[in-house]
Amino acid sequence: MNKGNLIVLCGPSGAGKGSVEKLFLNDPKYNFYFSISVTSREPRANEVNHQNYHFLTKKDFKEKIKNNDFLEWAKFINNYYGTPIEPIEKNLVAGKNIFLEIEIKGVLQVIKKMPEAITIFLSPPSIDDLRERLYNRNTENNKLIEKRIKQANIELRHQNIFDYVVVNNDVEESAKKIREILDKELNV
Ligand code: 5GP
């Protein structure tokens, strides 16, 4: 059986990753395993444990770092986020394509370990647009939103390390562009 491919999507929070992903992730032709990350962040009101994330305490997260349980992990603002390695290895061997949605420090680690990974950056049309979306989303307080915007500026400066950059002016248009990338890269 052929080993699967690794697809990495990165983009500032508020760039619209979730809305765009919904339009292609469940298409059976991509044969995706969507990696569920571990995080020490508190769940948002609409988030379900083991579905959106595996929610853990900082102490338990650090224990997992010590045990080498992660393909990659990073501290983002005040919390830890990481990709559990075991399901990735299992699903790659089983021929599934792996889909990761992670921030930039994690992307750099993945590229180092698996240079064959296909990396896509979903960029917001502008920082003003991003700020507006984060305030409208209303999931973080103003101080945290401004920290996320600062982080977004860092990620935007790293766009050139990605195989592909898609500017999210329109959710459907962006999903179409990502589908074209996937069709070509995964040969489907
Ligand atoms: P949020 O708190 O908005 O869910 O996520 C914050 C940032 O962490 C987003 O950019 C998201 O893509 C990223 N993220 C989610 N899971 C992981 C992970 O497992 N590893 C890394 N490095 N970043 C992650």
Tab-separated table of N, CA and C in Angstrom, residues 6 8 71-72 100 102 104-119 161 163:
chain	number	residue	atom	x	y	z
A	6	LEU	N	1.364	14.195	3.430
A	6	LEU	CA	1.114	15.092	4.553
A	6	LEU	C	0.827	16.495	4.023
A	8	VAL	N	-0.164	20.373	5.075
A	8	VAL	CA	-0.138	21.288	6.219
A	8	VAL	C	-0.768	22.615	5.821
A	71	LEU	N	4.613	15.006	17.003
A	71	LEU	CA	5.341	15.224	15.744
A	71	LEU	C	5.947	16.620	15.801
A	72	GLU	N	5.167	17.564	16.338
A	72	GLU	CA	5.611	18.941	16.531
A	72	GLU	C	4.769	19.528	17.639
A	100	LEU	N	-2.990	18.573	8.507
A	100	LEU	CA	-2.662	19.282	9.753
A	100	LEU	C	-3.005	20.742	9.601
A	102	ILE	N	-1.927	23.927	11.614
A	102	ILE	CA	-1.043	24.314	12.724
A	102	ILE	C	-0.430	25.694	12.485
A	104	ILE	N	2.864	28.585	12.718
A	104	ILE	CA	4.128	28.624	11.957
A	104	ILE	C	5.304	27.864	12.601
A	105	LYS	N	5.432	27.911	13.929
A	105	LYS	CA	6.590	27.238	14.543
A	105	LYS	C	6.486	25.732	14.323
A	106	GLY	N	5.236	25.250	14.362
A	106	GLY	CA	4.993	23.826	14.096
A	106	GLY	C	5.284	23.485	12.644
A	107	VAL	N	4.920	24.386	11.734
A	107	VAL	CA	5.168	24.129	10.302
A	107	VAL	C	6.671	23.962	10.071
A	108	LEU	N	7.472	24.833	10.709
A	108	LEU	CA	8.927	24.755	10.516
A	108	LEU	C	9.472	23.409	10.993
A	109	GLN	N	8.929	22.901	12.104
A	109	GLN	CA	9.371	21.591	12.601
A	109	GLN	C	8.975	20.468	11.644
A	110	VAL	N	7.753	20.566	11.107
A	110	VAL	CA	7.276	19.510	10.193
A	110	VAL	C	8.127	19.503	8.924
A	111	ILE	N	8.442	20.693	8.383
A	111	ILE	CA	9.239	20.761	7.147
A	111	ILE	C	10.616	20.120	7.377
A	112	LYS	N	11.166	20.331	8.569
A	112	LYS	CA	12.475	19.768	8.884
A	112	LYS	C	12.415	18.239	8.938
A	113	LYS	N	11.348	17.722	9.595
A	113	LYS	CA	11.237	16.271	9.766
A	113	LYS	C	10.727	15.576	8.512
A	114	MET	N	9.821	16.248	7.806
A	114	MET	CA	9.197	15.632	6.637
A	114	MET	C	9.182	16.645	5.493
A	115	PRO	N	10.338	16.820	4.841
A	115	PRO	CA	10.434	17.866	3.806
A	115	PRO	C	9.484	17.638	2.641
A	116	GLU	N	8.968	16.433	2.503
A	116	GLU	CA	8.046	16.146	1.392
A	116	GLU	C	6.631	16.670	1.677
A	117	ALA	N	6.407	17.190	2.895
A	117	ALA	CA	5.072	17.710	3.237
A	117	ALA	C	4.671	18.829	2.274
A	118	ILE	N	3.385	18.888	1.965
A	118	ILE	CA	2.861	19.933	1.068
A	118	ILE	C	2.293	21.031	1.957
A	119	THR	N	2.834	22.248	1.850
A	119	THR	CA	2.456	23.301	2.795
A	119	THR	C	1.670	24.419	2.101
A	161	ILE	N	8.013	30.659	2.965
A	161	ILE	CA	8.501	29.279	3.168
A	161	ILE	C	7.468	28.241	2.687
A	163	ASP	N	4.782	26.178	0.169
A	163	ASP	CA	4.700	25.776	-1.244
A	163	ASP	C	3.637	26.609	-1.959
